[in-house]
PDB file of C-alpha atoms in Angstrom:
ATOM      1  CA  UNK A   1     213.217  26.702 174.015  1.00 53.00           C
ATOM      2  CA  UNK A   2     214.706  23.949 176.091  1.00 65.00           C
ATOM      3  CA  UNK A   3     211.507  22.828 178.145  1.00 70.00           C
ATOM      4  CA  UNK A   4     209.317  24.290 175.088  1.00 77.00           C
ATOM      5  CA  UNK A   5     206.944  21.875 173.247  1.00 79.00           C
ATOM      6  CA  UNK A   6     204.542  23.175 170.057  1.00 80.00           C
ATOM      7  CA  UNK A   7     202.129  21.404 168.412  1.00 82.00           C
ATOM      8  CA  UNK A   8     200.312  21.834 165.213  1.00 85.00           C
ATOM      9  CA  UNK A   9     197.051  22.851 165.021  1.00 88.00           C
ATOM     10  CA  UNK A  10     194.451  23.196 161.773  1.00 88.00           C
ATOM     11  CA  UNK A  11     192.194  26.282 162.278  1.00 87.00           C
ATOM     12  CA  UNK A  12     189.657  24.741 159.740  1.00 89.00           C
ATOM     13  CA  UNK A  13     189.455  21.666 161.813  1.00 86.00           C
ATOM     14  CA  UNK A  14     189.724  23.024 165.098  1.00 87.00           C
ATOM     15  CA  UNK A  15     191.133  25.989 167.890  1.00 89.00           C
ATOM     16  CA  UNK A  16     194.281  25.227 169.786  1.00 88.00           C
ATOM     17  CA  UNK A  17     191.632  25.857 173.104  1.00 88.00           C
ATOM     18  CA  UNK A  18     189.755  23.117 172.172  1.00 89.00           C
ATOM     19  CA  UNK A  19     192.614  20.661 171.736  1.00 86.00           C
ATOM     20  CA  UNK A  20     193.819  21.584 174.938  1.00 86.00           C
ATOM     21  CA  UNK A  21     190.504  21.574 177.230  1.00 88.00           C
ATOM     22  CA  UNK A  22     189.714  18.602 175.625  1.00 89.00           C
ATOM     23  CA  UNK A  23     193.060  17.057 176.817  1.00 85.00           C
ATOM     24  CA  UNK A  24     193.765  15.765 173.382  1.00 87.00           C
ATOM     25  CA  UNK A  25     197.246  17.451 173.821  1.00 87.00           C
ATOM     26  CA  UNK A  26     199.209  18.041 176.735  1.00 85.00           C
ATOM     27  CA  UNK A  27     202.824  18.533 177.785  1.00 84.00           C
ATOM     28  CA  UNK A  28     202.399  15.265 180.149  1.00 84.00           C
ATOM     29  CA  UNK A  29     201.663  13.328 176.778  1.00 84.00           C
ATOM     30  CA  UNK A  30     204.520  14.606 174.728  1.00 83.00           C
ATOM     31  CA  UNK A  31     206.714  14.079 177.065  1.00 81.00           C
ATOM     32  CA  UNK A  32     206.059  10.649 177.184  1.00 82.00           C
ATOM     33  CA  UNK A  33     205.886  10.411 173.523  1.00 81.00           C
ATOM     34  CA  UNK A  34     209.369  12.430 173.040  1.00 78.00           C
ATOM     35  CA  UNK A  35     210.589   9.371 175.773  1.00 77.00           C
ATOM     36  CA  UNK A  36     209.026   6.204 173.412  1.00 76.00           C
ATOM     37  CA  UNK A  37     210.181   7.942 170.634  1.00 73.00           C
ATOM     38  CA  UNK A  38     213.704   8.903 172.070  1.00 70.00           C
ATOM     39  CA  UNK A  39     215.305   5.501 170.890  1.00 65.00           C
ATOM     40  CA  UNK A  40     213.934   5.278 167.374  1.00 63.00           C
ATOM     41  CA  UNK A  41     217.112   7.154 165.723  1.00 62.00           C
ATOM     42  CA  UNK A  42     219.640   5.766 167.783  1.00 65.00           C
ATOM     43  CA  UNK A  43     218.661   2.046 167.069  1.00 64.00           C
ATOM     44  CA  UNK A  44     218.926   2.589 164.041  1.00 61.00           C
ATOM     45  CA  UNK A  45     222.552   4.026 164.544  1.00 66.00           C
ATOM     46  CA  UNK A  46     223.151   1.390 166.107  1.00 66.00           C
ATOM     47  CA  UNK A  47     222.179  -1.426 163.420  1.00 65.00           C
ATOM     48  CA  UNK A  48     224.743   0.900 160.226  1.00 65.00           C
ATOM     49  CA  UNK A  49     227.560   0.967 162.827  1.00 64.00           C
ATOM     50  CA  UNK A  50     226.989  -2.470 163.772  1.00 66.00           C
ATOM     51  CA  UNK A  51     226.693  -3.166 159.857  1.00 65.00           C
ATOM     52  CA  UNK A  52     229.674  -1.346 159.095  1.00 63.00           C
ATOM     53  CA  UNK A  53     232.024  -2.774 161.702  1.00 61.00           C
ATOM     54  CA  UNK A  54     231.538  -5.730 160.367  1.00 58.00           C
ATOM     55  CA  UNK A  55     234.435  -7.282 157.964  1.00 47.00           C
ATOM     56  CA  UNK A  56     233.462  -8.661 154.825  1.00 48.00           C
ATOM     57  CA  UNK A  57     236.337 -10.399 153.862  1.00 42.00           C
ATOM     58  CA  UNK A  58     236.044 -13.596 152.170  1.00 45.00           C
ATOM     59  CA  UNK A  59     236.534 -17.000 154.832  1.00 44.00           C
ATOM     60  CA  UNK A  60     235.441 -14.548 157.349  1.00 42.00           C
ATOM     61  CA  UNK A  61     231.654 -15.087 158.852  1.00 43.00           C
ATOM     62  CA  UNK A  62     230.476 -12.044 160.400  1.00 43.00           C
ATOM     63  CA  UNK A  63     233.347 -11.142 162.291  1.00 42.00           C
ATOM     64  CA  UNK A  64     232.510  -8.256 164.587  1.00 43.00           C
ATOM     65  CA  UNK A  65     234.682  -5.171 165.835  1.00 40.00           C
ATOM     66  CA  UNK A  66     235.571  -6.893 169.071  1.00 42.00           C
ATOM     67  CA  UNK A  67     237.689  -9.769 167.434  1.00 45.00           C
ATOM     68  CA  UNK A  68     240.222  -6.719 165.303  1.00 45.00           C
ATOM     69  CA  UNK A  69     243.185  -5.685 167.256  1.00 47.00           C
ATOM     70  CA  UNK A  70     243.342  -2.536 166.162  1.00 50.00           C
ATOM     71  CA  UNK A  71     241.783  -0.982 169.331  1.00 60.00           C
ATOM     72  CA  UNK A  72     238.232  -0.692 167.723  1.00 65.00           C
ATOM     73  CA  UNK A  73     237.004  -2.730 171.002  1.00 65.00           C
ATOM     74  CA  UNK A  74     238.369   0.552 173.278  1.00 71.00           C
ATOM     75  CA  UNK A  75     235.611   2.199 170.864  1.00 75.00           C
ATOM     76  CA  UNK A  76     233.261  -0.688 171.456  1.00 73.00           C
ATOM     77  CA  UNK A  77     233.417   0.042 174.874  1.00 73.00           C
ATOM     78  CA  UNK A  78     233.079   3.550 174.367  1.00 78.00           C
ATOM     79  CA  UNK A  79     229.810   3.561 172.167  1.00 79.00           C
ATOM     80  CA  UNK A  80     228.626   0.579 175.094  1.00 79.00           C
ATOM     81  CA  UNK A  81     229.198   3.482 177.679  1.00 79.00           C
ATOM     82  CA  UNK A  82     227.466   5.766 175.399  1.00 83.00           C
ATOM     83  CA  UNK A  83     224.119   3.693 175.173  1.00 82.00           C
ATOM     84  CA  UNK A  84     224.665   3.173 178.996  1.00 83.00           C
ATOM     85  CA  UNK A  85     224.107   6.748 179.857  1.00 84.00           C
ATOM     86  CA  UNK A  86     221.930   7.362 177.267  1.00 85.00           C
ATOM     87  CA  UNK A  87     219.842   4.612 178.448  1.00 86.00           C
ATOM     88  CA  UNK A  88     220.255   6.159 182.245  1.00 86.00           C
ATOM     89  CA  UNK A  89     219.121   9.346 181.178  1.00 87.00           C
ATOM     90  CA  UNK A  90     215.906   7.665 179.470  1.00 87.00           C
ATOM     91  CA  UNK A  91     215.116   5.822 182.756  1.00 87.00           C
ATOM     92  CA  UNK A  92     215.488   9.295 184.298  1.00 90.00           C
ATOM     93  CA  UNK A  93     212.922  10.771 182.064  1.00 89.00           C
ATOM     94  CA  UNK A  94     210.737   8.050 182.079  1.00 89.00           C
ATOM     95  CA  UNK A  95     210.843   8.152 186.356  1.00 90.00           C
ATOM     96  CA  UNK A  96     209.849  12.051 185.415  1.00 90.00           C
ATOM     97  CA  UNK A  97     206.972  11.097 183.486  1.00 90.00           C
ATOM     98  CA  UNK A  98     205.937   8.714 186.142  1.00 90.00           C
ATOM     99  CA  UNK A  99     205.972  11.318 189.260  1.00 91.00           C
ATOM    100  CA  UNK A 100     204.033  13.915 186.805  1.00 90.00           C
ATOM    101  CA  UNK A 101     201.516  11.180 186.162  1.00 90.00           C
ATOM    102  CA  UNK A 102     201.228   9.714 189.976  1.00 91.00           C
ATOM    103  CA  UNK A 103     200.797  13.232 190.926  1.00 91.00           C
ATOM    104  CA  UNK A 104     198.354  13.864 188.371  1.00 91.00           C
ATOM    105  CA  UNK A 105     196.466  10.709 189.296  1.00 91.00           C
ATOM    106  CA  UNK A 106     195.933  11.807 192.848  1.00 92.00           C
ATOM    107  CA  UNK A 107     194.818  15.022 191.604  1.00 93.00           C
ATOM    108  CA  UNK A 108     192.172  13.131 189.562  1.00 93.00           C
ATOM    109  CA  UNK A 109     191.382  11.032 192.881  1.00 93.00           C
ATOM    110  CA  UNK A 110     191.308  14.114 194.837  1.00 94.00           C
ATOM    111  CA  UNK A 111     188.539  15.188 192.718  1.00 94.00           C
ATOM    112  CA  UNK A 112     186.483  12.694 192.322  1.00 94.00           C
ATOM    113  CA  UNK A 113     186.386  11.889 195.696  1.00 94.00           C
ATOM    114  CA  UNK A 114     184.968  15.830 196.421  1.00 95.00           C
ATOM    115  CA  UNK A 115     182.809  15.165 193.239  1.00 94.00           C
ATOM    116  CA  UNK A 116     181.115  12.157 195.111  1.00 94.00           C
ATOM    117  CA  UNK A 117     181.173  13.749 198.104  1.00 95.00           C
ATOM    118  CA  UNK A 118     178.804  17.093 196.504  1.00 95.00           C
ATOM    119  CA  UNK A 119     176.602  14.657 194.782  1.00 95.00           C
ATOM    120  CA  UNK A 120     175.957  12.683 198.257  1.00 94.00           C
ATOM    121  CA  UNK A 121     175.392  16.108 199.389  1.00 94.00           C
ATOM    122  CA  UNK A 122     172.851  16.871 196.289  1.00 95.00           C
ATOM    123  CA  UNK A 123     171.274  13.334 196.532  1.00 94.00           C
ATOM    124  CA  UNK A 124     170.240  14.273 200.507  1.00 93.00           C
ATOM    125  CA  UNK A 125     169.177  18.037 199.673  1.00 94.00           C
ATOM    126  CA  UNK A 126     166.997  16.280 197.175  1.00 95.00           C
ATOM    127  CA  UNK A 127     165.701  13.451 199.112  1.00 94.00           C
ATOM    128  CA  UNK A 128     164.816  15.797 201.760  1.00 94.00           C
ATOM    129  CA  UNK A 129     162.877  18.231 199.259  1.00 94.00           C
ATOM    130  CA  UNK A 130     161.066  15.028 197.780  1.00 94.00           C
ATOM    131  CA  UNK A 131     159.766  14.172 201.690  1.00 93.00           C
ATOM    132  CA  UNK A 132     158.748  17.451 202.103  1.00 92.00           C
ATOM    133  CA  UNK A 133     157.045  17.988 199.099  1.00 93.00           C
ATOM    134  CA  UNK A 134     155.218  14.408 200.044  1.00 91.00           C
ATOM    135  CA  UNK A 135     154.299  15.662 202.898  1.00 91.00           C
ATOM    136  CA  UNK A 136     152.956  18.872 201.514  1.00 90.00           C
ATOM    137  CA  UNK A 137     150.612  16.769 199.001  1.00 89.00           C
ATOM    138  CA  UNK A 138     149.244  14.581 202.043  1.00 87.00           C
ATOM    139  CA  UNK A 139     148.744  17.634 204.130  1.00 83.00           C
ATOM    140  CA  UNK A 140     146.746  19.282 200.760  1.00 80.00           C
ATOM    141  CA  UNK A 141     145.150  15.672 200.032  1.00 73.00           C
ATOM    142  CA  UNK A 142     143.920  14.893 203.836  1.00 62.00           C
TER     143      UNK A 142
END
Protein backbone atom coordinates (compact mmCIF):
# COMPACT_ATOMS: atom_id res chain seq x y z
CA UNK A 1 0.00 0.00 0.00
CA UNK A 2 2.89 2.38 -0.30
CA UNK A 3 1.71 4.50 -3.44
CA UNK A 4 -2.06 3.47 -2.43
CA UNK A 5 -4.56 6.30 -1.66
CA UNK A 6 -8.54 5.48 -0.62
CA UNK A 7 -11.08 7.72 -0.17
CA UNK A 8 -14.44 7.57 1.38
CA UNK A 9 -17.34 7.49 -0.42
CA UNK A 10 -21.34 7.63 0.77
CA UNK A 11 -23.43 5.34 -1.52
CA UNK A 12 -26.62 7.33 -0.46
CA UNK A 13 -25.03 10.48 -1.59
CA UNK A 14 -23.19 9.36 -4.42
CA UNK A 15 -21.02 6.34 -6.60
CA UNK A 16 -17.28 6.34 -6.31
CA UNK A 17 -17.62 6.72 -10.57
CA UNK A 18 -19.14 9.80 -10.21
CA UNK A 19 -16.65 11.32 -7.79
CA UNK A 20 -14.03 10.35 -9.97
CA UNK A 21 -15.37 11.45 -13.61
CA UNK A 22 -16.36 14.40 -12.07
CA UNK A 23 -12.72 15.04 -10.92
CA UNK A 24 -13.88 15.82 -7.45
CA UNK A 25 -11.16 13.27 -6.33
CA UNK A 26 -8.03 12.38 -7.79
CA UNK A 27 -4.64 10.99 -6.83
CA UNK A 28 -3.02 14.42 -8.27
CA UNK A 29 -5.17 16.22 -5.49
CA UNK A 30 -4.29 14.05 -2.57
CA UNK A 31 -1.11 14.12 -3.19
CA UNK A 32 -0.93 17.60 -2.89
CA UNK A 33 -3.11 17.60 0.06
CA UNK A 34 -0.98 14.66 1.87
CA UNK A 35 2.13 17.46 0.96
CA UNK A 36 0.12 20.75 2.75
CA UNK A 37 -0.87 18.55 5.25
CA UNK A 38 2.59 16.77 5.75
CA UNK A 39 3.83 19.49 8.31
CA UNK A 40 0.77 19.82 10.50
CA UNK A 41 2.02 17.01 13.13
CA UNK A 42 5.47 17.80 13.10
CA UNK A 43 4.98 21.58 13.98
CA UNK A 44 3.36 20.76 16.47
CA UNK A 45 6.28 18.41 17.68
CA UNK A 46 8.14 20.89 17.30
CA UNK A 47 6.35 23.65 19.59
CA UNK A 48 6.14 20.47 23.06
CA UNK A 49 9.87 19.82 22.42
CA UNK A 50 10.59 23.35 22.10
CA UNK A 51 8.25 23.80 25.29
CA UNK A 52 9.86 21.17 27.11
CA UNK A 53 13.49 22.08 26.54
CA UNK A 54 12.89 24.95 28.02
CA UNK A 55 14.12 25.45 31.87
CA UNK A 56 11.81 26.80 34.22
CA UNK A 57 13.88 27.60 36.92
CA UNK A 58 13.28 30.61 38.84
CA UNK A 59 15.82 33.94 37.67
CA UNK A 60 15.93 32.08 34.50
CA UNK A 61 13.86 33.76 31.37
CA UNK A 62 13.24 31.29 28.81
CA UNK A 63 16.44 29.78 28.60
CA UNK A 64 16.55 27.42 25.64
CA UNK A 65 18.42 23.96 25.10
CA UNK A 66 21.30 25.61 23.31
CA UNK A 67 22.60 27.65 26.40
CA UNK A 68 22.84 23.86 28.83
CA UNK A 69 26.13 22.20 28.59
CA UNK A 70 25.04 19.06 28.87
CA UNK A 71 25.32 18.24 25.11
CA UNK A 72 21.51 18.83 24.47
CA UNK A 73 22.78 21.37 21.58
CA UNK A 74 24.56 18.02 19.73
CA UNK A 75 20.67 17.02 19.87
CA UNK A 76 19.66 20.48 18.77
CA UNK A 77 21.60 20.00 15.90
CA UNK A 78 20.39 16.70 15.37
CA UNK A 79 16.52 17.42 15.42
CA UNK A 80 17.80 20.83 13.05
CA UNK A 81 19.19 18.09 10.61
CA UNK A 82 16.08 16.21 11.05
CA UNK A 83 13.66 19.10 9.90
CA UNK A 84 16.38 19.74 7.18
CA UNK A 85 15.76 16.54 5.40
CA UNK A 86 12.42 16.36 6.22
CA UNK A 87 11.94 19.66 4.74
CA UNK A 88 14.15 18.35 1.52
CA UNK A 89 12.04 15.53 1.09
CA UNK A 90 8.81 17.90 1.14
CA UNK A 91 10.40 20.14 -1.56
CA UNK A 92 10.93 16.82 -3.38
CA UNK A 93 7.33 15.95 -3.25
CA UNK A 94 6.09 19.16 -3.83
CA UNK A 95 8.60 19.36 -7.29
CA UNK A 96 6.54 15.83 -7.90
CA UNK A 97 3.32 17.40 -7.65
CA UNK A 98 4.45 20.17 -9.85
CA UNK A 99 5.78 17.90 -12.95
CA UNK A 100 2.34 15.76 -12.55
CA UNK A 101 0.47 19.03 -12.77
CA UNK A 102 2.69 20.81 -15.71
CA UNK A 103 2.24 17.63 -17.49
CA UNK A 104 -1.29 17.51 -16.84
CA UNK A 105 -1.69 21.12 -17.91
CA UNK A 106 -0.29 20.49 -21.34
CA UNK A 107 -2.49 17.62 -21.62
CA UNK A 108 -5.42 20.01 -20.95
CA UNK A 109 -3.77 22.49 -23.62
CA UNK A 110 -3.28 19.71 -25.94
CA UNK A 111 -6.91 19.29 -25.92
CA UNK A 112 -8.31 22.22 -26.14
CA UNK A 113 -6.31 23.27 -28.78
CA UNK A 114 -7.77 19.94 -30.99
CA UNK A 115 -11.19 20.94 -29.39
CA UNK A 116 -10.91 24.43 -31.16
CA UNK A 117 -9.45 23.12 -33.93
CA UNK A 118 -12.88 20.45 -34.61
CA UNK A 119 -15.17 23.26 -33.85
CA UNK A 120 -13.34 25.60 -36.60
CA UNK A 121 -13.78 22.56 -38.58
CA UNK A 122 -17.72 22.30 -37.56
CA UNK A 123 -18.19 26.14 -37.83
CA UNK A 124 -16.92 25.83 -41.83
CA UNK A 125 -18.95 22.46 -42.54
CA UNK A 126 -21.79 24.55 -41.28
CA UNK A 127 -21.19 27.77 -42.93
CA UNK A 128 -20.82 25.97 -46.08
CA UNK A 129 -24.25 23.98 -45.60
CA UNK A 130 -25.95 27.44 -44.66
CA UNK A 131 -24.60 28.92 -48.36
CA UNK A 132 -25.79 26.09 -49.96
CA UNK A 133 -28.96 25.82 -48.53
CA UNK A 134 -29.22 29.83 -49.49
CA UNK A 135 -28.56 29.10 -52.59
CA UNK A 136 -31.02 26.29 -52.87
CA UNK A 137 -33.94 28.76 -51.61
CA UNK A 138 -32.88 31.47 -54.34
CA UNK A 139 -32.66 28.84 -56.98
CA UNK A 140 -36.49 27.56 -55.66
CA UNK A 141 -37.51 31.41 -55.12
CA UNK A 142 -36.18 32.78 -58.71
Amino acid sequence: FDHCLFFFVDPSISPAEVLILSNQVSYAAARKEIALRRWDIPRKMIRIVGLMGRKNTPGSVGNSTFSSSDGSLDNEVEELQEMLAAKDLDLKEKDKLLIASNTENEQLKRLLDDAERMLAAKESELLAARAEVQMAREGQVG
